Short mmCIF file of C-alpha atoms in Angstrom, two decimals:
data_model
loop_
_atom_site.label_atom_id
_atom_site.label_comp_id
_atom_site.label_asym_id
_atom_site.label_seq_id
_atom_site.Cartn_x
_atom_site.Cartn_y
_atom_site.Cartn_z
CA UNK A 1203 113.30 87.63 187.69
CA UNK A 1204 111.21 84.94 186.98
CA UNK A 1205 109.38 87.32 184.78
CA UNK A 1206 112.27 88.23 183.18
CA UNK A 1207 113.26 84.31 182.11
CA UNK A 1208 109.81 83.84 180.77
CA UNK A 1209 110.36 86.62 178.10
CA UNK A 1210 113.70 85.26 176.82
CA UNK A 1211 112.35 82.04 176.69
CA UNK A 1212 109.71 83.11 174.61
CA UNK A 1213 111.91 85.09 172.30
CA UNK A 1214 114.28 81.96 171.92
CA UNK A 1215 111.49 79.83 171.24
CA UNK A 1216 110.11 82.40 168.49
CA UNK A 1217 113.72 82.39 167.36
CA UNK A 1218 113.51 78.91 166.55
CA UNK A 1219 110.44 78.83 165.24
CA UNK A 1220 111.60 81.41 162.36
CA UNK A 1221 113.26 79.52 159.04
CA UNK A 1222 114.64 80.91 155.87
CA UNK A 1223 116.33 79.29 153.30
CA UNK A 1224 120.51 80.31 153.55
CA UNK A 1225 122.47 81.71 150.80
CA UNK A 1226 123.45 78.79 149.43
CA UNK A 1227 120.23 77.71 148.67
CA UNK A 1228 119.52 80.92 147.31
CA UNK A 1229 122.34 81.13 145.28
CA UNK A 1230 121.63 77.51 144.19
CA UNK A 1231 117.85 78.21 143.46
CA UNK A 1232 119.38 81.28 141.12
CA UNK A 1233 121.90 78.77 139.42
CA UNK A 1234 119.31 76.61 138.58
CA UNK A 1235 116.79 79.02 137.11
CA UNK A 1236 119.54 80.99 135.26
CA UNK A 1237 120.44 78.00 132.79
CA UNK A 1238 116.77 77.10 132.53
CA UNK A 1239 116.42 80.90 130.89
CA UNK A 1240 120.22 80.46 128.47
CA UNK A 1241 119.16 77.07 127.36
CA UNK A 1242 115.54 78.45 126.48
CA UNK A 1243 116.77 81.55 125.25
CA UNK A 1244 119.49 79.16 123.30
CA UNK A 1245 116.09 77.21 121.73
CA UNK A 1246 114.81 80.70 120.39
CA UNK A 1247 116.88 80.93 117.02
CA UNK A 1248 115.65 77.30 115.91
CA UNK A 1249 112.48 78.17 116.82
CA UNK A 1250 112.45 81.01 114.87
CA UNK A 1251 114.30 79.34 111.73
CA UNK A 1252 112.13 77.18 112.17
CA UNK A 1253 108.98 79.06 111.91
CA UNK A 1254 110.29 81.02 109.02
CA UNK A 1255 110.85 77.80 106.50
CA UNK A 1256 107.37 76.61 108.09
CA UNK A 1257 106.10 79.76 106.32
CA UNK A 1258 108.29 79.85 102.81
CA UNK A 1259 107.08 75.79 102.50
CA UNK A 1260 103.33 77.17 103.15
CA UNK A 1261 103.81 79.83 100.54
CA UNK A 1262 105.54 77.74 98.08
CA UNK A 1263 102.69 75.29 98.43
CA UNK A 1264 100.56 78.12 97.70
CA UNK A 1265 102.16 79.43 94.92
CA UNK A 1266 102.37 75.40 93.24
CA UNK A 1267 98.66 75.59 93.96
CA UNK A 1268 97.87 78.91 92.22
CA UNK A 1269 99.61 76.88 89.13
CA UNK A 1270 97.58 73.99 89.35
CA UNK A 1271 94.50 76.60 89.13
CA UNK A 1272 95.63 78.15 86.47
CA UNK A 1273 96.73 75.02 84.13
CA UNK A 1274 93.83 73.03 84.96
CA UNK A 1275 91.59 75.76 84.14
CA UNK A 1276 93.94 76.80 80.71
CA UNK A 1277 91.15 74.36 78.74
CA UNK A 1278 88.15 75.97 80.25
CA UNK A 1279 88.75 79.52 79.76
CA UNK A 1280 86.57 81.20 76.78
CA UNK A 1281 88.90 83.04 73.95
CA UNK A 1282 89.70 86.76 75.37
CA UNK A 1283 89.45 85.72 78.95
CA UNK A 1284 92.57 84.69 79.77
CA UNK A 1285 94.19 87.97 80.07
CA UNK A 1286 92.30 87.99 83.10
CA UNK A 1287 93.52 85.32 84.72
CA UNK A 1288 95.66 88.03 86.83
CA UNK A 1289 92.97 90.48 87.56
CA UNK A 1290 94.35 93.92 88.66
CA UNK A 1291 97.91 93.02 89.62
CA UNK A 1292 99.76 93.29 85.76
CA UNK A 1293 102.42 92.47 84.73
CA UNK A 1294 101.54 89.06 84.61
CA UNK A 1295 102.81 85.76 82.67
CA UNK A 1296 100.41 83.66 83.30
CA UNK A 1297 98.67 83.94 79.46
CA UNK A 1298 102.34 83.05 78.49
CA UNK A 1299 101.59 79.68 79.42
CA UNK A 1300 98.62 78.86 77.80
CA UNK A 1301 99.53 77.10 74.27
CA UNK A 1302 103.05 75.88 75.34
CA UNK A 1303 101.90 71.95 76.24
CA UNK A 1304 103.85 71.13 72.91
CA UNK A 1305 106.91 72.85 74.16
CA UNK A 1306 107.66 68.95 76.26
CA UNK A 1307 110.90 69.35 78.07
CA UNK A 1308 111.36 73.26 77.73
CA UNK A 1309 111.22 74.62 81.37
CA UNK A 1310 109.00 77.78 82.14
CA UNK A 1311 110.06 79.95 84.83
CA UNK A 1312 108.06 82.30 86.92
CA UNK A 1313 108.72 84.36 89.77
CA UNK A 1314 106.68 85.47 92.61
CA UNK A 1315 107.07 87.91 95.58
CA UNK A 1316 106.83 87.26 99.68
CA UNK A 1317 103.25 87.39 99.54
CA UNK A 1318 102.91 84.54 96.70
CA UNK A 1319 102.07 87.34 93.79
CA UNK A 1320 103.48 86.60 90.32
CA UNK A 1321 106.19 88.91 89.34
CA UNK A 1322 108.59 89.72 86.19
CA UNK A 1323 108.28 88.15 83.13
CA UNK A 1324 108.28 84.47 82.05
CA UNK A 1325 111.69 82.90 81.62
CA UNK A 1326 113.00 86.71 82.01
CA UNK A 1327 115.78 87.63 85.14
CA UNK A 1328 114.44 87.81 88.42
CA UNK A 1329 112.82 90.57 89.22
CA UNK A 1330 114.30 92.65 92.38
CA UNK A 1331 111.45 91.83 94.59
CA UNK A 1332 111.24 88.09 93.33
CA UNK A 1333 111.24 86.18 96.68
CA UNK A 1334 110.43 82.49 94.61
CA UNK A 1335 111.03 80.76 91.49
CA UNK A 1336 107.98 78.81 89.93
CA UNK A 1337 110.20 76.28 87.10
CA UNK A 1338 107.50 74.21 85.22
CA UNK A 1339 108.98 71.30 83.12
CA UNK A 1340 106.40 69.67 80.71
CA UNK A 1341 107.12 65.95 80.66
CA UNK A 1342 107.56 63.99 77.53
CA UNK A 1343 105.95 61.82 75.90
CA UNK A 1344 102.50 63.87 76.45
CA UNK A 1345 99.16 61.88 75.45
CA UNK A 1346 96.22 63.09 73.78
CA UNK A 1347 93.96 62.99 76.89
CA UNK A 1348 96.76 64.03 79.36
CA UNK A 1349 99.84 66.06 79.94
CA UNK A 1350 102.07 65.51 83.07
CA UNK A 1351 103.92 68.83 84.44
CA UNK A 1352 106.64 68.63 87.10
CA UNK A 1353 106.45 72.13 89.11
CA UNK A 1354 109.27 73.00 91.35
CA UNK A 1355 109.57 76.60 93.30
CA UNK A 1356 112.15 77.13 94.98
CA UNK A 1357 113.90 80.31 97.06
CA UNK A 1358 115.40 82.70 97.13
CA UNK A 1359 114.61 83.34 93.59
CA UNK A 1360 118.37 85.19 93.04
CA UNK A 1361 121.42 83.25 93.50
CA UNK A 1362 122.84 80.08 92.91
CA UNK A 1363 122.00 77.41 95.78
CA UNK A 1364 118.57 77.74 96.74
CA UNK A 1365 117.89 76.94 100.20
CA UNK A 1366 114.67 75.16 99.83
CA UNK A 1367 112.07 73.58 97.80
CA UNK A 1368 108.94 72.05 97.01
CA UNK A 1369 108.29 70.37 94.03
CA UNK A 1370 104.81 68.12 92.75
CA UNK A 1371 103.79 66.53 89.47
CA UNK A 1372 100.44 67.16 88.15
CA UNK A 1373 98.68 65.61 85.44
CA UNK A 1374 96.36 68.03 83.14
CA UNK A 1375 93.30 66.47 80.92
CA UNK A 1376 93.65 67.84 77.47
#
């Protein structure tokens, strides 16, 4: 008999000696875990947004930088080469532009795809896969040294309210 109250002893003491969290801790621990996941899958559409105008803004700036190129280089180009300003991608505008300092104050518009290529025709309708609109206003009075041009792209290049933008003013030596 002795015997016998050793064992239970020993199984109450093991008894004891066992823990585990209860159910409401469990089903507080699972609470607390489920709104962590809604409010970070709550974050993921800003995120996203975000990331999305972080890359229209780095193409934009891209495309205002291809224009830069293009006009500062307008002066240094022999005769015949600037029809190859565009390389193997026609149609392309940019030869349009060349000439047109005197036109102060007459905007030039040119439109570009997704992947920052030049598209359509200058001052024509957008193009269907137009993605940006390049709008280049010479500013007035020019000197004989230097012209200032205010570049602005914005997009979407259809529609009315665009819903972003990057503009910069260069200044070209003539």
């Amino acid at each position: 008999m002795f015997w016998n109250m050793r064992i239970f002893q020993s199984l109450k003491q093991s008894r004891a000696k066992t823990t585990a969290f209860s159910l409401v801790e469990v089903t507080l621990a699972l609470g607390i875990a489920a709104f962590c996941l809604i409010a970070v899958l709550g974050l993921l559409p800003t995120g996203l947004k975000t990331q999305q105008a972080s890359i229209q803004q780095t193409t934009a700036n891209q495309i205002i930088s291809t224009i830069f190129a293009d006009l500062r280089a307008d002066i240094r180009l022999p005769p015949g080469l600037d029809s190859k300003v565009c390389g193997d991608n026609p149609p392309c505008a940019w030869g349009d532009l060349h000439g047109h300092w005197h036109d102060v104050a007459t905007p030039f518009t040119l439109y570009f795809t997704n992947e920052a290529k030049q598209t359509g025709t200058l001052n024509g309708a957008p193009p269907a896969d137009a993605v940006f609109r390049a709008t280049i206003i010479y500013r007035f009075p020019p000197s004989e040294t230097t012209t200032l041009a205010n570049i602005t792209v914005t997009w979407p290049a259809q529609g009315g309210v665009p819903t972003g933008s990057v503009t910069s003013v260069m200044a070209v030596n003539r």
